[in-house]
CSV table of N, CA and C in Angstrom, one decimal:
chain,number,residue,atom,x,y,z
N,1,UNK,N,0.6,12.4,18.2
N,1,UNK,CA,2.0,12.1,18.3
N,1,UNK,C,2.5,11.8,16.9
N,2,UNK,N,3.7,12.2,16.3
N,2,UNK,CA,4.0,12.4,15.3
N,2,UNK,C,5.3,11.1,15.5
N,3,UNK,N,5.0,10.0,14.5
N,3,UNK,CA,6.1,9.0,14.4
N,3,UNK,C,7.7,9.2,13.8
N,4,UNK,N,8.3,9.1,14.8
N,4,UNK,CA,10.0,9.3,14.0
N,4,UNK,C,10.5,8.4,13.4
N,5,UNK,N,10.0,7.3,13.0
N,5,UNK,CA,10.4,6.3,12.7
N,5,UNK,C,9.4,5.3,12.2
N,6,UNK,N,9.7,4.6,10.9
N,6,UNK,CA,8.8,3.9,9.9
N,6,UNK,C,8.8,2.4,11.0
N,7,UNK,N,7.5,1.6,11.1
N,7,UNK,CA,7.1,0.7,11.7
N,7,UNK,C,7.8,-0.7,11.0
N,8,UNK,N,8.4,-1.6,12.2
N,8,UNK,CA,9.0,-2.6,11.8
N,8,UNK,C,7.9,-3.4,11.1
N,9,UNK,N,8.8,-4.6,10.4
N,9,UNK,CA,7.8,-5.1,9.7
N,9,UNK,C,6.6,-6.3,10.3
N,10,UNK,N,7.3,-6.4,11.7
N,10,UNK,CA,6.7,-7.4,12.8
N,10,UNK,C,5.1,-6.5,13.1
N,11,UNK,N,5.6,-4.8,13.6
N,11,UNK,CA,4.5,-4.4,13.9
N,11,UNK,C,3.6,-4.3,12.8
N,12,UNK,N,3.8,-4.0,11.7
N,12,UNK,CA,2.9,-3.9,10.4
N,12,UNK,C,2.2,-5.5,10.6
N,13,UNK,N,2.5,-6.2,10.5
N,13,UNK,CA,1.8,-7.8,10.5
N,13,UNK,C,1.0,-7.9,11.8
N,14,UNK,N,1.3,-7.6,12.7
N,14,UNK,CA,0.2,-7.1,14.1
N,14,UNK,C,-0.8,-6.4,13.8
N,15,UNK,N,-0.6,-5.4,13.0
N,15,UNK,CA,-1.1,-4.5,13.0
N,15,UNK,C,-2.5,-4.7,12.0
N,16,UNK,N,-1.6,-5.2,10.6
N,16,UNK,CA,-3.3,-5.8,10.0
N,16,UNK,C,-3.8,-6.8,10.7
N,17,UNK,N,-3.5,-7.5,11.2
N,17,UNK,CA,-4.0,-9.3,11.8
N,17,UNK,C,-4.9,-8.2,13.0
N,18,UNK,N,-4.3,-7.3,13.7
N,18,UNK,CA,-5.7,-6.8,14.4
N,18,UNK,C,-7.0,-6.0,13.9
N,19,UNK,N,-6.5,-5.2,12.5
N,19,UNK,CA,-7.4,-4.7,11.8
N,19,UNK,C,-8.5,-5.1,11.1
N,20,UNK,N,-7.8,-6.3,10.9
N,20,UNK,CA,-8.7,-7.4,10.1
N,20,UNK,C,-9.8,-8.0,11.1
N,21,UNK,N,-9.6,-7.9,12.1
N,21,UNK,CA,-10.2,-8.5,13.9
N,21,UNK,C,-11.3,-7.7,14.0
N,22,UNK,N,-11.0,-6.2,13.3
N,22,UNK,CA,-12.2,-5.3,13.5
N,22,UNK,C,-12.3,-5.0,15.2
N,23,UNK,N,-13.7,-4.8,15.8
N,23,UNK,CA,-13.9,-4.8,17.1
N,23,UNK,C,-13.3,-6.0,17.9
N,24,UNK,N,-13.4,-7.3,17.1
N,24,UNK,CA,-12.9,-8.5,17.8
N,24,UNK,C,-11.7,-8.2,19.1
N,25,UNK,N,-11.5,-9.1,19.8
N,25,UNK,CA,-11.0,-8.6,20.6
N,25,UNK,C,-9.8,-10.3,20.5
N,26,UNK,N,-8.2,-9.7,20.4
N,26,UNK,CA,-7.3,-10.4,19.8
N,26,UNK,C,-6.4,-10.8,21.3
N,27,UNK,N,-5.9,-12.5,21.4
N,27,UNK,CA,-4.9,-12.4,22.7
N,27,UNK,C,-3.8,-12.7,22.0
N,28,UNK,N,-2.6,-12.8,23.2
N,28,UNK,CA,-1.2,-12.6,22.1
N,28,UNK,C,-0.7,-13.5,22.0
N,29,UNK,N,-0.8,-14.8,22.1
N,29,UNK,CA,-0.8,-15.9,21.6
N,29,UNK,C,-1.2,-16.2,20.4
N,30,UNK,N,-2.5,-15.8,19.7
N,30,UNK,CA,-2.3,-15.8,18.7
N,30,UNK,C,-2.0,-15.2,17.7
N,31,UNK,N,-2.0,-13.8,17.7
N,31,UNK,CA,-0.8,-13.1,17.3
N,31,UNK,C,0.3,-14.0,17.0
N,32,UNK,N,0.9,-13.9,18.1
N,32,UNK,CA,2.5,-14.8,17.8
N,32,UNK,C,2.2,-15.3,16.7
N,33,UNK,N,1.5,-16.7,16.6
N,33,UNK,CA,1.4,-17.4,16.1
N,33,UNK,C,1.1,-16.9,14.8
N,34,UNK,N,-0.2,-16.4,14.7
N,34,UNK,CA,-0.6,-15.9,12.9
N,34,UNK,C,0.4,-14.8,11.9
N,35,UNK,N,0.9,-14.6,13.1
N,35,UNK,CA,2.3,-13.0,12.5
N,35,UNK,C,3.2,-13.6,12.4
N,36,UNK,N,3.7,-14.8,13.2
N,36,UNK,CA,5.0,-15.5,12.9
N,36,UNK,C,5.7,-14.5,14.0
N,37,UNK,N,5.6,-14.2,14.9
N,37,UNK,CA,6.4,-13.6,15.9
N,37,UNK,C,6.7,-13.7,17.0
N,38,UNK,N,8.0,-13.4,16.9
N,38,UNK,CA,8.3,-14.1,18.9
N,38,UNK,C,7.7,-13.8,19.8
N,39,UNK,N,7.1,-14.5,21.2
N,39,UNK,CA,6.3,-13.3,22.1
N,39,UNK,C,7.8,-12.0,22.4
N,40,UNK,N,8.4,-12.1,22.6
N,40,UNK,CA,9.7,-11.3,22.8
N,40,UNK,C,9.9,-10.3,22.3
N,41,UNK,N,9.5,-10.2,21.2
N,41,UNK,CA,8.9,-9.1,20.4
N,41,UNK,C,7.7,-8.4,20.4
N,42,UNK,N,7.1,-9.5,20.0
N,42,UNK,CA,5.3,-8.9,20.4
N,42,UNK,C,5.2,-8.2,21.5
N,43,UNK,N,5.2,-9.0,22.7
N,43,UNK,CA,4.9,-8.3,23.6
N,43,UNK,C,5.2,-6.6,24.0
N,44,UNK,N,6.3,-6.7,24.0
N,44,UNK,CA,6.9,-5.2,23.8
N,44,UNK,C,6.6,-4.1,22.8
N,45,UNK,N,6.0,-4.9,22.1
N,45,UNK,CA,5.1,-4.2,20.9
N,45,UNK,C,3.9,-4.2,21.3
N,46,UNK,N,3.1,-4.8,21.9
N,46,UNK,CA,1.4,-4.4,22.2
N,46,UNK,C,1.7,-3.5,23.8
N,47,UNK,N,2.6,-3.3,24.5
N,47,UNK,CA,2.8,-2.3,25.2
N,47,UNK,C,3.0,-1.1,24.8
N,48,UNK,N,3.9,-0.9,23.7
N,48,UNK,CA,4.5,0.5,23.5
N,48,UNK,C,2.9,1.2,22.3
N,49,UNK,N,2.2,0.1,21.6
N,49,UNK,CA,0.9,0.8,20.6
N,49,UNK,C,-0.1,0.9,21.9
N,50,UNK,N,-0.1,0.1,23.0
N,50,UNK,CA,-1.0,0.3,23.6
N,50,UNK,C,-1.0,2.1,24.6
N,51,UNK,N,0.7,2.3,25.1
N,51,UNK,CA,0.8,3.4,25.3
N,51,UNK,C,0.8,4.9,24.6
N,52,UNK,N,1.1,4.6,23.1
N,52,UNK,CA,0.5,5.6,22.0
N,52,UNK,C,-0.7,5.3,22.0
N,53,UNK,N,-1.7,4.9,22.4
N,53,UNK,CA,-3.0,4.8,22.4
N,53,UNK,C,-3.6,4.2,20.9
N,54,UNK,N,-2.9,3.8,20.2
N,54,UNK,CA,-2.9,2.7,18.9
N,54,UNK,C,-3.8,2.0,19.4
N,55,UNK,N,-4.3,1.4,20.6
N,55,UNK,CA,-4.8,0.1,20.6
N,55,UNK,C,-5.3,0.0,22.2
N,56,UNK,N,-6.6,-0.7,22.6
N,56,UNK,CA,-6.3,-1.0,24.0
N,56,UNK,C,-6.3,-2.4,24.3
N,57,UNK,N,-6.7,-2.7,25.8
N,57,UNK,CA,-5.9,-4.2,26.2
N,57,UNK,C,-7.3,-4.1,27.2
N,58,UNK,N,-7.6,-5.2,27.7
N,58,UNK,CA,-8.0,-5.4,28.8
N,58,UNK,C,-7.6,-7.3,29.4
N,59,UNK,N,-7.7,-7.3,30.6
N,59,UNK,CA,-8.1,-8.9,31.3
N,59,UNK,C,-9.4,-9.3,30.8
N,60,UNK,N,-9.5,-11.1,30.1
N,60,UNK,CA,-10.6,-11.7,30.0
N,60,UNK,C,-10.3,-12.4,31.9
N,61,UNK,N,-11.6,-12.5,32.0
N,61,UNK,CA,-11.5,-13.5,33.5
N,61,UNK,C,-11.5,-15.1,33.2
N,62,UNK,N,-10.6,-15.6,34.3
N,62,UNK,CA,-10.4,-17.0,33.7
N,62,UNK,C,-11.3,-17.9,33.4
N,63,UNK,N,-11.2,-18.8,32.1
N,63,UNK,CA,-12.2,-20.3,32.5
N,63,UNK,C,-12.1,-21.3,32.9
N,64,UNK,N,-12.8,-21.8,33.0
N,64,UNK,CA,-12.3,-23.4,33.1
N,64,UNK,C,-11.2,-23.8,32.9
N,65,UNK,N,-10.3,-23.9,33.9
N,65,UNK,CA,-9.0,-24.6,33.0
N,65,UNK,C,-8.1,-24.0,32.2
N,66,UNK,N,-8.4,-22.9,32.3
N,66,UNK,CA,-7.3,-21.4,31.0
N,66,UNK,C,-7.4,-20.2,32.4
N,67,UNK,N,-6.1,-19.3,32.1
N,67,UNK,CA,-5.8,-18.7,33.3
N,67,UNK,C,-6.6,-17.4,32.8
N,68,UNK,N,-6.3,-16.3,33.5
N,68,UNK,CA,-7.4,-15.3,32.8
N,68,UNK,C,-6.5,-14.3,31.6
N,69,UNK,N,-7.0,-14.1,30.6
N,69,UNK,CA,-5.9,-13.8,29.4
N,69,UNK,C,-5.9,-12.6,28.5
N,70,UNK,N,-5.1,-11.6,28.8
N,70,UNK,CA,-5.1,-10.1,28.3
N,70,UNK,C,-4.9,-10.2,26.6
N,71,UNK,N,-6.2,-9.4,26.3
N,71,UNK,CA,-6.6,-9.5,25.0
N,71,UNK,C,-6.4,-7.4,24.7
N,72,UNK,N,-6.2,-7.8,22.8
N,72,UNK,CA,-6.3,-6.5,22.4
N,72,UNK,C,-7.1,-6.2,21.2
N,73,UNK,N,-7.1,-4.9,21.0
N,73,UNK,CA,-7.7,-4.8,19.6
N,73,UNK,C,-7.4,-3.3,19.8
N,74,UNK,N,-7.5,-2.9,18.1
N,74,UNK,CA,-7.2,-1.6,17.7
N,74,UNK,C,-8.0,-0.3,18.3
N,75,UNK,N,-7.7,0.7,18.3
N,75,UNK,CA,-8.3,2.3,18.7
N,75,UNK,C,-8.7,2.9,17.2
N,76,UNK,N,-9.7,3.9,17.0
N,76,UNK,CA,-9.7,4.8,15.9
N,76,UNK,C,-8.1,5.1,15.2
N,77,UNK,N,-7.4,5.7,16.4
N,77,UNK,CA,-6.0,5.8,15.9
N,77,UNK,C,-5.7,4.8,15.2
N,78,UNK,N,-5.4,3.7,16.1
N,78,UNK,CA,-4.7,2.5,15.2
N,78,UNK,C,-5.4,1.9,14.3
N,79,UNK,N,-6.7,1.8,14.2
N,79,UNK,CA,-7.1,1.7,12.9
N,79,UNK,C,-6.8,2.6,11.4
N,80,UNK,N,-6.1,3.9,12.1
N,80,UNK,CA,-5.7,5.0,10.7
N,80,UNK,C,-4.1,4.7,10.7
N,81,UNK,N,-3.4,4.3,11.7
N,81,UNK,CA,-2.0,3.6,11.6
N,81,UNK,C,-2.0,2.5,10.9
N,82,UNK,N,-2.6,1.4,10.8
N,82,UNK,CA,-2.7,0.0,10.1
N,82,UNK,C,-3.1,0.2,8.5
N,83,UNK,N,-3.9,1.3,8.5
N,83,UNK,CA,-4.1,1.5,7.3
N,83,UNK,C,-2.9,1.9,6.2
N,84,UNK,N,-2.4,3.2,7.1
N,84,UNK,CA,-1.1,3.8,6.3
N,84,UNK,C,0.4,3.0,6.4
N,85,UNK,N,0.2,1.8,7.1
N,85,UNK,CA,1.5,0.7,7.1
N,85,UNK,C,1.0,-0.2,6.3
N,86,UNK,N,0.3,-0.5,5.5
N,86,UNK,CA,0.4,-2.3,5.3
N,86,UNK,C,1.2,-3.0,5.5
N,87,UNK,N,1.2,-4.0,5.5
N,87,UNK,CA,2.4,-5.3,5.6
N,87,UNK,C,3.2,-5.4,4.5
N,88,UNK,N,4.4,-5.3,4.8
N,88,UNK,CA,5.4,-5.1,3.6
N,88,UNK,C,5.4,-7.1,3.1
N,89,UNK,N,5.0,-6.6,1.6
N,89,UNK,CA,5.1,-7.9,0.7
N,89,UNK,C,6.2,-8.9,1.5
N,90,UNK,N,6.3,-10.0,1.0
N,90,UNK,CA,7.1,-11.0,1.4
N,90,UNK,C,8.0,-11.2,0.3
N,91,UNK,N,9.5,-11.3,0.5
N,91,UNK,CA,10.5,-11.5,-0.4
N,91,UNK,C,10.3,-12.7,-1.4
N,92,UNK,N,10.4,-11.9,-2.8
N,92,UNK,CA,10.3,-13.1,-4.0
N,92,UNK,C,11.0,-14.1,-3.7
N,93,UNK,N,10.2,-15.5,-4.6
N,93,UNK,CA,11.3,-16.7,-3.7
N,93,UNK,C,11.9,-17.2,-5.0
N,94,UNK,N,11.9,-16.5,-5.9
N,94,UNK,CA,12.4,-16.7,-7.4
N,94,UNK,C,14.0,-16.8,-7.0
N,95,UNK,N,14.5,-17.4,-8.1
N,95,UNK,CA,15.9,-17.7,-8.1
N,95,UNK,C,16.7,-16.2,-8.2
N,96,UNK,N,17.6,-15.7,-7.9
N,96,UNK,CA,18.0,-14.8,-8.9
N,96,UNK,C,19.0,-15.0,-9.3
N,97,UNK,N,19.2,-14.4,-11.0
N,97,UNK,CA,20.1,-14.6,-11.6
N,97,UNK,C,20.8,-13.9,-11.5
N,98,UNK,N,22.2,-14.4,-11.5
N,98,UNK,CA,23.7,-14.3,-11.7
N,98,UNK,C,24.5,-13.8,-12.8
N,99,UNK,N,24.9,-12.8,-12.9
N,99,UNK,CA,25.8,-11.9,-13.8
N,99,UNK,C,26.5,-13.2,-14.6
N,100,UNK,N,27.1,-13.1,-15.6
N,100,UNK,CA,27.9,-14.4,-16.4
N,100,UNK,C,29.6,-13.8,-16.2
């Protein structure tokens, strides 16, 4: 499938935080958290890479006291997608200067 559209910068930051996971297997909680992203976002985002086949999902079964919790991690695909997005730099926090 051929992308029509360049990856927001939410998904690029998903995208290495899972790459970097390797085989690891990632829940979206922390996500959220390490990407700085809303679940509101996220979530709709590990649906739509999980249905491009970018990535799969499965149920962990519950433990003790934690409900049972759908974790992901990248596909071959999404491993060659994360590669050709990196995470777009973060805006200089330099002052800028003002014309006189």
């Amino acid at each position: 499938m051929t992308r029509a559209r360049a990856l927001s910068p939410a998904a690029r930051s998903v995208l290495s935080l899972l790459a970097e996971a390797g085989a690891e297997w990632s829940h979206g909680y922390d996500l959220c958290r390490r990407a700085g992203v809303k679940s509101g976002t996220l979530y709709p985002l590990l649906i739509r890479l999980e249905q491009q086949k970018h990535l799969e999902a499965q149920w962990l079964p519950p433990e003790p006291g934690r409900p049972p919790r759908h974790v992901y991690r990248l596909t071959a695909l999404g491993h060659r997608l994360a590669a050709d997005n990196p995470p777009l730099a973060a805006p200089s926090t330099r002052p800028v200067a003002r014309p006189a």
